[in-house]
Amino acid sequence: MHSPAGVFRQNDVLGRLLVALLLSCNCNKNDFCSSLPAETPTASPNSNLSILSSLQALKLDGQIFFDNIDYASKDFGDRYHFLPAAVLHPKTVQDISSIIKHIYSLGTTSALTVAARGHGHSLEGQSQAHNGLVINMESFREQDMHFHTGELPYVDVSGGELWINILQEGLKHGLAPKSWTDYLHLTVGGTLSNAGISGQAFRHGPQIDNVYQLEVVTGTGEIVTCTSKQNADLYYGVLGGLGQFGIITRARISLEPAPARVKWIRMLYKDFSMFCRDQEHLISSRNSFDYVEGFVIINRTGLLNNWRSSFNPRDPLEASEFHSEGKTLYCLEIAKYFNPQENDIIEQIIDSLLLELSYIQSTLFLSEVSYLEFLDRVHAEEKKLRQMGLWEVPHPWLNLLIPKSKIHDFSQEVFGKILVDTSNGPVLIYPVNKSRWNNENSLVTPEENIFYLVAFLSSAVASSTGTDGLDHILMQNNRILEFCDSNCLGVKQYLPSYSTREEWKAHFGPRWETFRRRKTTYDPLAILAPGQRIFRKAVDSL
């Protein structure tokens, strides 16, 4: 059944289709298909109208909406806005299967494509489907979580469930996932389609390495349960597969006993080599911290005073005499998890570990928070930014994976030359040890065992023509990418975005043929995830 808000309005849809057809004849820089080969022939408005009407006729437990769906043309990046023709709010996996089967049955007579949208945190329109169908996966998250508390604990959750909800429910059982992203208000299916990397990845691998089982709806509408031993090709393909081979509708996620408290520590370095040496030491040590990240600070004032709202300096007098103005500094951020009864021994362990590091002694700041507070720390900042109207702005982020052997070349050119300050947003930098990762999934990383995640998490003022403007930040990102390419640094993009097939082939390198074969096998008509701009659906001319 369909609610009145979802009733098909013929005049509105017909008008939208006519506008879309006109736009398809005048491609602009926002047309993500324009740089891919073989322009798609356009169908007549009446045939498209008939196809969309057929969607409404499907028997579903959920609802299809054709009106008031502008939200599905927006994402966190706020740079691309492709309006879909319809949005599905599924209630069951059968809803998703049925609608994809229907679109697949239309063959190449329809240009309809399908994008799964989680919490809308893609950066460059990856969860959008221009004149296609968007599946609102958050409406699918109402199914119960099932916690298994045996010898190998896990939780079964919907692909539309938010990680923050898994954490909150898991803590009731004394359990939590092992690996996280820095921001928890993201869906399971969304992060597993990319990787899910944070400061625990050096120890546990990314989130895609902590999944026992998946339920996936492929591009033909087939519902498939897969593991590393059952339908393994699809299992490894979907993990980090950018949504190209199927929609993750359920996942079985590995859990561990959850700690209650976190010792959260920050300190500064002036010397980049020493900073890297200490980070690499920490991720390679058997007995170390549980979380290791870092960030770059360029030409910032009052830095340590800002920290005082959440952290306490070990030596307040020395900290008050430290000045950061005009300098390029590197912050090491580390954390140790513990339970209250372990407090004394944890203090001793931390002191011992700190003795091995070469940070600026006056800049040691410490805090103690709950495990939930620590993992959900970015959401606390989000609330502040929303109050100031600084959250829903363009986010031209650039995330790079850089081989250890090239990180010094990268830093010398980028930090302080291309990037002259970090006032537009944090610049994260931390290493991971790939030997502890599973390399069978679709995620592409540099060839070296240790590589760095460097994330430029900028926020832009759309109307500005200054250094905080979108154009300036995009130009800065391009300069960074051009430096990497021209100097053959072997860098890979994380959350990658390219416009041409050639760029995607270069990104995947020797793994491209496997990626392409999986697309042909599991989504032969290229229905899924059009916003990634990797493959394009072929359509018959009418």
Short mmCIF file of C-alpha atoms in Angstrom, two decimals, residues 10-492:
data_model
loop_
_atom_site.label_atom_id
_atom_site.label_comp_id
_atom_site.label_asym_id
_atom_site.label_seq_id
_atom_site.Cartn_x
_atom_site.Cartn_y
_atom_site.Cartn_z
CA GLN A 10 1.48 12.18 -13.69
CA ASN A 11 1.89 15.83 -14.62
CA ASP A 12 4.72 16.40 -12.16
CA VAL A 13 6.66 13.31 -13.23
CA LEU A 14 6.11 13.97 -16.94
CA GLY A 15 7.43 17.49 -16.54
CA ARG A 16 10.45 16.23 -14.64
CA LEU A 17 11.18 13.70 -17.37
CA LEU A 18 10.98 16.33 -20.10
CA VAL A 19 13.43 18.55 -18.23
CA ALA A 20 15.76 15.59 -17.74
CA LEU A 21 15.65 14.80 -21.44
CA LEU A 22 16.54 18.38 -22.32
CA LEU A 23 19.42 18.31 -19.85
CA SER A 24 20.69 15.05 -21.30
CA CYS A 25 21.26 16.87 -24.59
CA ASN A 26 23.28 19.61 -22.88
CA CYS A 27 25.81 17.87 -20.66
CA ASN A 28 27.65 20.05 -18.20
CA LYS A 29 30.45 19.50 -15.71
CA ASN A 30 28.02 18.00 -13.20
CA ASP A 31 26.86 15.32 -15.64
CA PHE A 32 28.66 12.32 -14.21
CA CYS A 33 28.05 10.34 -17.41
CA SER A 34 29.60 12.90 -19.73
CA SER A 35 33.15 11.63 -19.44
CA LEU A 36 32.29 7.96 -19.76
CA PRO A 37 32.21 6.30 -23.18
CA ALA A 38 29.11 5.75 -25.31
CA GLU A 39 26.40 8.29 -24.62
CA THR A 40 23.15 6.69 -23.47
CA PRO A 41 20.33 7.02 -26.03
CA THR A 42 17.34 8.70 -24.48
CA ALA A 43 13.94 7.05 -24.38
CA SER A 44 10.69 8.84 -25.06
CA PRO A 45 8.86 10.53 -22.16
CA ASN A 46 5.89 8.20 -22.54
CA SER A 47 8.03 5.07 -22.28
CA ASN A 48 9.77 6.42 -19.17
CA LEU A 49 6.42 7.37 -17.69
CA SER A 50 5.19 3.84 -18.26
CA ILE A 51 8.28 2.37 -16.62
CA LEU A 52 7.90 4.55 -13.55
CA SER A 53 4.21 3.67 -13.36
CA SER A 54 5.16 0.01 -13.33
CA LEU A 55 7.19 0.59 -10.17
CA GLN A 56 4.11 1.83 -8.38
CA ALA A 57 2.24 -1.30 -9.39
CA LEU A 58 4.69 -3.59 -7.56
CA LYS A 59 3.40 -5.32 -4.42
CA LEU A 60 5.70 -4.12 -1.66
CA ASP A 61 5.66 -3.97 2.12
CA GLY A 62 7.35 -0.59 1.97
CA GLN A 63 6.52 2.48 -0.08
CA ILE A 64 7.72 4.23 -3.22
CA PHE A 65 7.67 8.01 -3.20
CA PHE A 66 7.74 10.20 -6.27
CA ASP A 67 7.26 13.58 -4.58
CA ASN A 68 9.14 15.49 -1.87
CA ILE A 69 12.30 13.51 -2.57
CA ASP A 70 14.78 16.37 -2.93
CA TYR A 71 16.71 15.09 0.10
CA ALA A 72 17.86 12.08 -1.97
CA SER A 73 19.70 14.46 -4.32
CA LYS A 74 21.89 15.78 -1.50
CA ASP A 75 24.76 14.38 0.50
CA PHE A 76 27.38 15.44 3.02
CA GLY A 77 29.72 16.68 0.29
CA ASP A 78 27.00 19.13 -0.86
CA ARG A 79 28.60 19.52 -4.28
CA TYR A 80 26.48 17.33 -6.55
CA HIS A 81 22.70 17.26 -6.59
CA PHE A 82 21.13 14.66 -8.91
CA LEU A 83 17.39 14.31 -8.45
CA PRO A 84 16.07 10.74 -8.65
CA ALA A 85 12.75 9.81 -10.21
CA ALA A 86 11.64 7.90 -7.12
CA VAL A 87 12.71 6.81 -3.64
CA LEU A 88 11.96 3.40 -2.14
CA HIS A 89 11.47 3.07 1.60
CA PRO A 90 11.83 -0.70 2.00
CA LYS A 91 10.53 -2.65 4.95
CA THR A 92 11.86 -6.07 3.94
CA VAL A 93 14.75 -7.44 1.91
CA GLN A 94 12.10 -8.75 -0.48
CA ASP A 95 11.13 -5.15 -1.28
CA ILE A 96 14.68 -4.44 -2.43
CA SER A 97 14.91 -7.70 -4.32
CA SER A 98 11.56 -7.22 -6.07
CA ILE A 99 12.27 -3.74 -7.31
CA ILE A 100 15.74 -4.61 -8.61
CA LYS A 101 14.37 -7.75 -10.29
CA HIS A 102 11.74 -5.60 -11.95
CA ILE A 103 14.27 -3.07 -13.23
CA TYR A 104 16.56 -5.89 -14.36
CA SER A 105 13.64 -7.51 -16.25
CA LEU A 106 13.22 -4.30 -18.24
CA GLY A 107 16.66 -4.95 -19.70
CA THR A 108 18.21 -2.26 -21.85
CA THR A 109 14.84 -0.72 -22.66
CA SER A 110 15.07 1.31 -19.44
CA ALA A 111 17.70 3.78 -18.28
CA LEU A 112 16.68 3.32 -14.62
CA THR A 113 19.53 2.76 -12.19
CA VAL A 114 19.52 2.13 -8.44
CA ALA A 115 21.52 3.71 -5.62
CA ALA A 116 21.43 2.64 -1.99
CA ARG A 117 21.44 5.66 0.34
CA GLY A 118 22.35 5.27 3.97
CA HIS A 119 22.81 8.35 6.15
CA GLY A 120 23.73 10.46 3.12
CA HIS A 121 27.40 10.93 3.99
CA SER A 122 28.87 10.35 0.55
CA LEU A 123 31.03 13.19 -0.70
CA GLU A 124 30.53 13.43 -4.45
CA GLY A 125 27.08 12.09 -5.28
CA GLN A 126 27.99 8.41 -4.90
CA SER A 127 24.64 7.59 -3.26
CA GLN A 128 22.59 9.47 -5.84
CA ALA A 129 20.86 8.16 -8.97
CA HIS A 130 20.06 10.77 -11.61
CA ASN A 131 16.47 10.10 -12.76
CA GLY A 132 16.79 6.67 -11.20
CA LEU A 133 15.66 4.98 -8.00
CA VAL A 134 17.21 5.68 -4.61
CA ILE A 135 16.69 3.09 -1.87
CA ASN A 136 16.48 4.75 1.54
CA MET A 137 18.30 2.12 3.61
CA GLU A 138 17.61 3.86 6.92
CA SER A 139 13.94 2.92 6.63
CA PHE A 140 15.17 -0.70 6.52
CA ARG A 141 16.94 -0.52 9.87
CA GLU A 142 13.87 -1.19 12.01
CA GLN A 143 14.57 -4.91 12.14
CA ASP A 144 15.90 -6.09 15.50
CA MET A 145 19.58 -6.57 16.20
CA HIS A 146 20.42 -10.11 17.28
CA PHE A 147 23.38 -10.43 19.66
CA HIS A 148 25.19 -13.72 20.02
CA THR A 149 27.23 -13.79 23.22
CA GLY A 150 29.05 -17.10 22.86
CA GLU A 151 32.75 -17.86 22.43
CA LEU A 152 32.94 -15.79 19.23
CA PRO A 153 30.40 -13.03 19.86
CA TYR A 154 28.69 -11.25 17.00
CA VAL A 155 25.65 -9.20 16.13
CA ASP A 156 23.32 -9.59 13.15
CA VAL A 157 22.13 -6.19 11.94
CA SER A 158 20.38 -4.58 9.02
CA GLY A 159 22.53 -2.92 6.37
CA GLY A 160 20.69 0.32 7.14
CA GLU A 161 21.54 0.28 10.84
CA LEU A 162 23.72 3.04 12.26
CA TRP A 163 26.97 2.10 14.00
CA ILE A 164 26.09 4.35 16.94
CA ASN A 165 22.98 2.23 17.58
CA ILE A 166 25.03 -0.98 17.45
CA LEU A 167 27.41 0.50 20.01
CA GLN A 168 24.65 1.60 22.35
CA GLU A 169 22.84 -1.74 22.17
CA GLY A 170 26.06 -3.73 22.36
CA LEU A 171 27.12 -1.98 25.56
CA LYS A 172 23.99 -3.37 27.22
CA HIS A 173 25.50 -6.82 26.59
CA GLY A 174 29.01 -5.71 27.51
CA LEU A 175 30.08 -6.06 23.87
CA ALA A 176 31.11 -3.80 20.99
CA PRO A 177 32.53 -4.06 17.46
CA LYS A 178 36.33 -4.05 17.27
CA SER A 179 36.90 -1.56 14.47
CA TRP A 180 35.30 1.83 13.93
CA THR A 181 35.13 4.92 11.80
CA ASP A 182 35.75 8.27 13.48
CA TYR A 183 32.09 9.17 12.94
CA LEU A 184 29.48 6.62 14.06
CA HIS A 185 26.30 8.06 12.56
CA LEU A 186 26.82 6.08 9.36
CA THR A 187 25.10 2.93 8.12
CA VAL A 188 26.63 -0.53 8.20
CA GLY A 189 26.11 -1.04 4.48
CA GLY A 190 27.68 2.31 3.65
CA THR A 191 30.93 1.82 5.52
CA LEU A 192 31.28 -1.85 4.54
CA SER A 193 30.97 -0.82 0.89
CA ASN A 194 34.03 1.39 1.39
CA ALA A 195 36.19 0.02 4.21
CA GLY A 196 35.64 1.79 7.53
CA ILE A 197 39.01 3.01 8.79
CA SER A 198 39.94 4.65 12.08
CA GLY A 199 42.61 4.60 14.75
CA GLN A 200 41.95 0.94 15.62
CA ALA A 201 42.68 -0.30 12.08
CA PHE A 202 46.38 -0.92 12.79
CA ARG A 203 45.31 -3.63 15.24
CA HIS A 204 42.00 -5.02 13.96
CA GLY A 205 42.00 -3.98 10.33
CA PRO A 206 39.17 -1.88 8.86
CA GLN A 207 35.52 -2.68 9.49
CA ILE A 208 35.38 -4.86 6.35
CA ASP A 209 37.83 -7.25 8.02
CA ASN A 210 35.52 -7.80 10.97
CA VAL A 211 32.46 -9.23 9.24
CA TYR A 212 31.56 -12.93 9.41
CA GLN A 213 28.61 -12.99 7.02
CA LEU A 214 26.63 -10.80 4.64
CA GLU A 215 23.21 -10.84 3.04
CA VAL A 216 23.40 -9.14 -0.34
CA VAL A 217 20.89 -8.27 -3.07
CA THR A 218 22.74 -8.38 -6.38
CA GLY A 219 22.08 -6.35 -9.51
CA THR A 220 19.78 -9.11 -10.79
CA GLY A 221 17.66 -8.99 -7.62
CA GLU A 222 18.97 -12.27 -6.21
CA ILE A 223 19.21 -12.48 -2.42
CA VAL A 224 22.52 -14.15 -1.52
CA THR A 225 24.01 -15.10 1.84
CA CYS A 226 27.78 -15.09 1.64
CA THR A 227 30.82 -15.69 3.83
CA SER A 228 34.52 -16.28 3.26
CA LYS A 229 33.63 -19.90 2.43
CA GLN A 230 30.14 -19.65 0.94
CA ASN A 231 29.76 -17.49 -2.17
CA ALA A 232 33.17 -16.11 -1.28
CA ASP A 233 33.68 -14.25 -4.56
CA LEU A 234 30.65 -12.06 -3.87
CA TYR A 235 31.54 -11.73 -0.18
CA TYR A 236 35.01 -10.35 -0.87
CA GLY A 237 33.78 -8.33 -3.84
CA VAL A 238 31.09 -6.50 -1.89
CA LEU A 239 33.42 -5.64 1.01
CA GLY A 240 35.02 -2.40 -0.14
CA GLY A 241 33.27 -2.84 -3.50
CA LEU A 242 31.73 0.67 -3.64
CA GLY A 243 28.24 -0.79 -4.01
CA GLN A 244 28.98 -2.15 -7.49
CA PHE A 245 28.05 -5.80 -7.00
CA GLY A 246 25.16 -5.73 -4.56
CA ILE A 247 23.33 -3.92 -1.79
CA ILE A 248 24.29 -5.08 1.70
CA THR A 249 20.99 -5.77 3.48
CA ARG A 250 22.33 -7.60 6.52
CA ALA A 251 25.70 -8.16 8.18
CA ARG A 252 27.08 -10.37 10.94
CA ILE A 253 29.69 -8.27 12.73
CA SER A 254 32.41 -9.57 15.03
CA LEU A 255 32.32 -8.28 18.62
CA GLU A 256 34.64 -8.15 21.61
CA PRO A 257 34.18 -7.31 25.31
CA ALA A 258 33.61 -3.58 25.62
CA PRO A 259 35.74 -1.52 28.00
CA ALA A 260 34.10 1.05 30.21
CA ARG A 261 36.63 3.87 30.17
CA VAL A 262 39.26 5.47 27.93
CA LYS A 263 42.46 7.34 28.71
CA TRP A 264 42.62 9.86 25.87
CA ILE A 265 45.94 11.60 25.25
CA ARG A 266 47.33 14.26 22.92
CA MET A 267 50.84 15.65 22.46
CA LEU A 268 52.72 17.71 19.87
CA TYR A 269 55.82 17.26 17.71
CA LYS A 270 57.84 19.80 15.76
CA ASP A 271 59.81 17.22 13.80
CA PHE A 272 57.85 15.22 11.22
CA SER A 273 60.38 12.37 11.11
CA MET A 274 60.16 11.89 14.87
CA PHE A 275 56.38 12.07 14.72
CA CYS A 276 56.27 9.33 12.07
CA ARG A 277 58.83 7.22 13.88
CA ASP A 278 56.76 7.24 17.06
CA GLN A 279 53.52 6.48 15.23
CA GLU A 280 55.10 3.58 13.37
CA HIS A 281 56.60 2.30 16.61
CA LEU A 282 53.19 2.31 18.30
CA ILE A 283 51.37 0.44 15.53
CA SER A 284 54.13 -2.17 15.34
CA SER A 285 54.41 -2.89 19.07
CA ARG A 286 52.66 -5.87 20.57
CA ASN A 287 51.84 -3.96 23.77
CA SER A 288 50.69 -0.53 22.75
CA PHE A 289 47.75 1.81 22.81
CA ASP A 290 44.35 0.75 21.47
CA TYR A 291 43.93 3.74 19.19
CA VAL A 292 46.57 5.68 17.27
CA GLU A 293 45.85 8.69 15.08
CA GLY A 294 47.43 12.06 14.42
CA PHE A 295 46.83 15.36 12.70
CA VAL A 296 48.73 18.25 11.17
CA ILE A 297 48.40 21.79 12.51
CA ILE A 298 49.67 24.65 10.33
CA ASN A 299 49.70 28.29 11.44
CA ARG A 300 47.12 27.92 14.19
CA THR A 301 46.89 30.13 17.28
CA GLY A 302 45.77 29.29 20.79
CA LEU A 303 45.90 25.57 20.08
CA LEU A 304 46.58 24.30 23.60
CA ASN A 305 44.02 26.66 25.08
CA ASN A 306 41.42 25.07 22.82
CA TRP A 307 42.37 21.65 24.14
CA ARG A 308 41.76 22.70 27.74
CA SER A 309 37.99 22.42 27.30
CA SER A 310 38.36 18.62 27.09
CA PHE A 311 41.91 17.83 28.24
CA ASN A 312 44.13 18.63 31.19
CA PRO A 313 47.83 19.48 30.72
CA ARG A 314 50.21 17.32 32.71
CA ASP A 315 52.27 20.44 33.41
CA PRO A 316 49.96 23.49 33.29
CA LEU A 317 52.76 26.05 33.69
CA GLU A 318 54.89 24.72 30.85
CA ALA A 319 51.81 24.28 28.66
CA SER A 320 50.86 27.93 29.19
CA GLU A 321 54.25 29.04 27.88
CA PHE A 322 54.03 27.06 24.64
CA HIS A 323 53.13 29.04 21.50
CA SER A 324 51.99 27.48 18.22
CA GLU A 325 51.67 30.64 16.09
CA GLY A 326 53.10 30.35 12.59
CA LYS A 327 54.43 26.83 13.11
CA THR A 328 53.75 23.51 11.45
CA LEU A 329 53.12 21.01 14.22
CA TYR A 330 52.08 17.38 14.36
CA CYS A 331 49.72 16.07 17.00
CA LEU A 332 49.82 12.45 18.13
CA GLU A 333 46.45 11.32 19.47
CA ILE A 334 46.36 8.01 21.35
CA ALA A 335 43.98 6.16 23.64
CA LYS A 336 44.07 3.25 26.05
CA TYR A 337 40.90 1.36 26.95
CA PHE A 338 40.34 0.00 30.47
CA ASN A 339 37.85 -0.88 33.17
CA PRO A 340 37.72 1.05 36.48
CA GLN A 341 39.32 -1.74 38.53
CA GLU A 342 42.35 -1.59 36.21
CA ASN A 343 43.01 2.12 36.69
CA ASP A 344 46.25 1.90 38.63
CA ILE A 345 47.92 -0.64 36.36
CA ILE A 346 46.75 1.24 33.25
CA GLU A 347 48.35 4.43 34.57
CA GLN A 348 51.63 2.56 34.96
CA ILE A 349 51.39 1.05 31.48
CA ILE A 350 50.68 4.44 29.91
CA ASP A 351 53.61 6.07 31.73
CA SER A 352 55.89 3.30 30.49
CA LEU A 353 54.68 3.65 26.91
CA LEU A 354 55.05 7.44 26.98
CA LEU A 355 58.70 7.11 27.98
CA GLU A 356 59.34 5.54 24.56
CA LEU A 357 58.06 8.61 22.70
CA SER A 358 59.85 11.85 21.74
CA TYR A 359 57.07 14.45 21.91
CA ILE A 360 57.36 18.03 23.22
CA GLN A 361 57.07 17.41 26.96
CA SER A 362 55.15 20.62 27.72
CA THR A 363 52.37 19.66 25.31
CA LEU A 364 51.17 16.44 26.97
CA PHE A 365 47.42 16.69 27.56
CA LEU A 366 45.25 13.96 29.10
CA SER A 367 41.59 13.20 29.50
CA GLU A 368 39.44 10.35 30.76
CA VAL A 369 36.02 9.65 29.24
CA SER A 370 33.59 6.79 28.85
CA TYR A 371 34.04 4.42 25.92
CA LEU A 372 30.83 5.75 24.37
CA GLU A 373 31.94 9.37 24.72
CA PHE A 374 35.28 8.62 23.10
CA LEU A 375 33.89 6.74 20.10
CA ASP A 376 31.11 9.27 19.55
CA ARG A 377 33.40 12.29 19.94
CA VAL A 378 32.87 13.65 16.42
CA HIS A 379 29.10 13.74 16.91
CA ALA A 380 29.63 16.05 19.88
CA GLU A 381 31.48 18.43 17.56
CA GLU A 382 28.73 18.05 14.96
CA LYS A 383 26.16 19.36 17.41
CA LYS A 384 28.25 22.48 18.01
CA LEU A 385 28.74 23.10 14.29
CA ARG A 386 25.04 22.64 13.58
CA GLN A 387 24.20 25.27 16.18
CA MET A 388 26.56 27.67 14.39
CA GLY A 389 25.19 26.77 10.94
CA LEU A 390 28.56 25.32 9.91
CA TRP A 391 27.63 21.67 9.34
CA GLU A 392 25.52 21.67 6.19
CA VAL A 393 28.14 23.28 3.96
CA PRO A 394 30.23 21.89 1.08
CA HIS A 395 32.80 19.34 2.22
CA PRO A 396 35.44 18.93 -0.52
CA TRP A 397 37.28 16.17 1.35
CA LEU A 398 40.35 14.42 0.00
CA ASN A 399 41.40 11.07 1.52
CA LEU A 400 44.68 9.50 0.46
CA LEU A 401 46.57 6.30 1.27
CA ILE A 402 50.31 7.00 0.99
CA PRO A 403 53.14 4.42 1.09
CA LYS A 404 55.46 4.73 4.08
CA SER A 405 58.48 5.21 1.79
CA LYS A 406 56.89 8.31 0.23
CA ILE A 407 55.32 9.99 3.24
CA HIS A 408 58.30 12.32 3.81
CA ASP A 409 58.34 13.45 0.16
CA PHE A 410 54.63 14.08 0.47
CA SER A 411 54.91 16.06 3.70
CA GLN A 412 57.74 18.28 2.44
CA GLU A 413 55.71 19.44 -0.55
CA VAL A 414 52.21 19.54 0.91
CA PHE A 415 52.47 20.65 4.54
CA GLY A 416 53.44 24.31 4.50
CA LYS A 417 53.79 24.75 0.73
CA ILE A 418 50.54 23.68 -0.95
CA LEU A 419 48.69 23.78 2.37
CA VAL A 420 49.58 27.02 4.14
CA ASP A 421 47.17 26.68 7.05
CA THR A 422 44.65 24.20 8.46
CA SER A 423 41.88 26.61 9.37
CA ASN A 424 39.38 25.01 6.94
CA GLY A 425 39.28 21.69 8.78
CA PRO A 426 41.39 18.95 10.35
CA VAL A 427 44.13 17.13 8.45
CA LEU A 428 44.41 13.59 9.79
CA ILE A 429 47.56 11.52 9.35
CA TYR A 430 48.31 8.10 10.79
CA PRO A 431 49.86 4.81 9.65
CA VAL A 432 48.32 1.34 9.46
CA ASN A 433 49.95 -2.06 9.20
CA LYS A 434 48.53 -3.86 6.17
CA SER A 435 49.97 -7.20 7.24
CA ARG A 436 47.08 -7.36 9.69
CA TRP A 437 44.49 -6.66 6.97
CA ASN A 438 42.72 -9.08 4.64
CA ASN A 439 43.75 -8.29 1.07
CA GLU A 440 41.12 -10.44 -0.67
CA ASN A 441 38.40 -7.75 -0.55
CA SER A 442 37.87 -5.00 -3.13
CA LEU A 443 39.63 -2.22 -1.19
CA VAL A 444 42.66 -0.91 -3.07
CA THR A 445 45.68 0.12 -0.99
CA PRO A 446 49.33 0.95 -1.70
CA GLU A 447 51.64 -2.00 -2.18
CA GLU A 448 53.77 -1.43 0.93
CA ASN A 449 53.05 -3.12 4.25
CA ILE A 450 52.81 0.17 6.13
CA PHE A 451 51.00 3.12 4.59
CA TYR A 452 49.50 6.34 5.90
CA LEU A 453 45.96 7.61 5.77
CA VAL A 454 46.10 11.36 5.13
CA ALA A 455 42.66 12.98 5.17
CA PHE A 456 42.04 16.63 4.29
CA LEU A 457 38.64 17.18 5.92
CA SER A 458 37.84 20.66 4.68
CA SER A 459 34.64 22.65 5.06
CA ALA A 460 34.00 25.36 2.48
CA VAL A 461 32.01 28.56 2.33
CA ALA A 462 30.20 28.19 -0.98
CA SER A 463 29.89 31.94 -1.60
CA SER A 464 33.48 32.80 -0.64
CA THR A 465 36.20 33.65 -3.15
CA GLY A 466 38.90 33.49 -0.48
CA THR A 467 40.98 30.67 0.98
CA ASP A 468 37.89 29.22 2.66
CA GLY A 469 35.99 29.10 -0.64
CA LEU A 470 35.07 25.90 -2.45
CA ASP A 471 37.01 26.75 -5.60
CA HIS A 472 40.19 27.47 -3.65
CA ILE A 473 39.99 24.21 -1.69
CA LEU A 474 39.27 22.16 -4.83
CA MET A 475 42.25 23.79 -6.55
CA GLN A 476 44.37 22.93 -3.52
CA ASN A 477 43.18 19.30 -3.66
CA ASN A 478 44.05 19.14 -7.36
CA ARG A 479 47.56 20.46 -6.69
CA ILE A 480 48.06 17.72 -4.11
CA LEU A 481 46.85 15.03 -6.53
CA GLU A 482 48.99 16.41 -9.36
CA PHE A 483 52.06 16.33 -7.13
CA CYS A 484 51.36 12.70 -6.21
CA ASP A 485 50.87 11.70 -9.85
CA SER A 486 53.83 13.58 -11.29
CA ASN A 487 56.17 12.18 -8.65
CA CYS A 488 54.83 8.60 -8.90
CA LEU A 489 54.23 8.30 -5.17
CA GLY A 490 52.02 5.22 -5.52
CA VAL A 491 49.15 6.95 -3.72
CA LYS A 492 45.63 5.51 -3.71
#
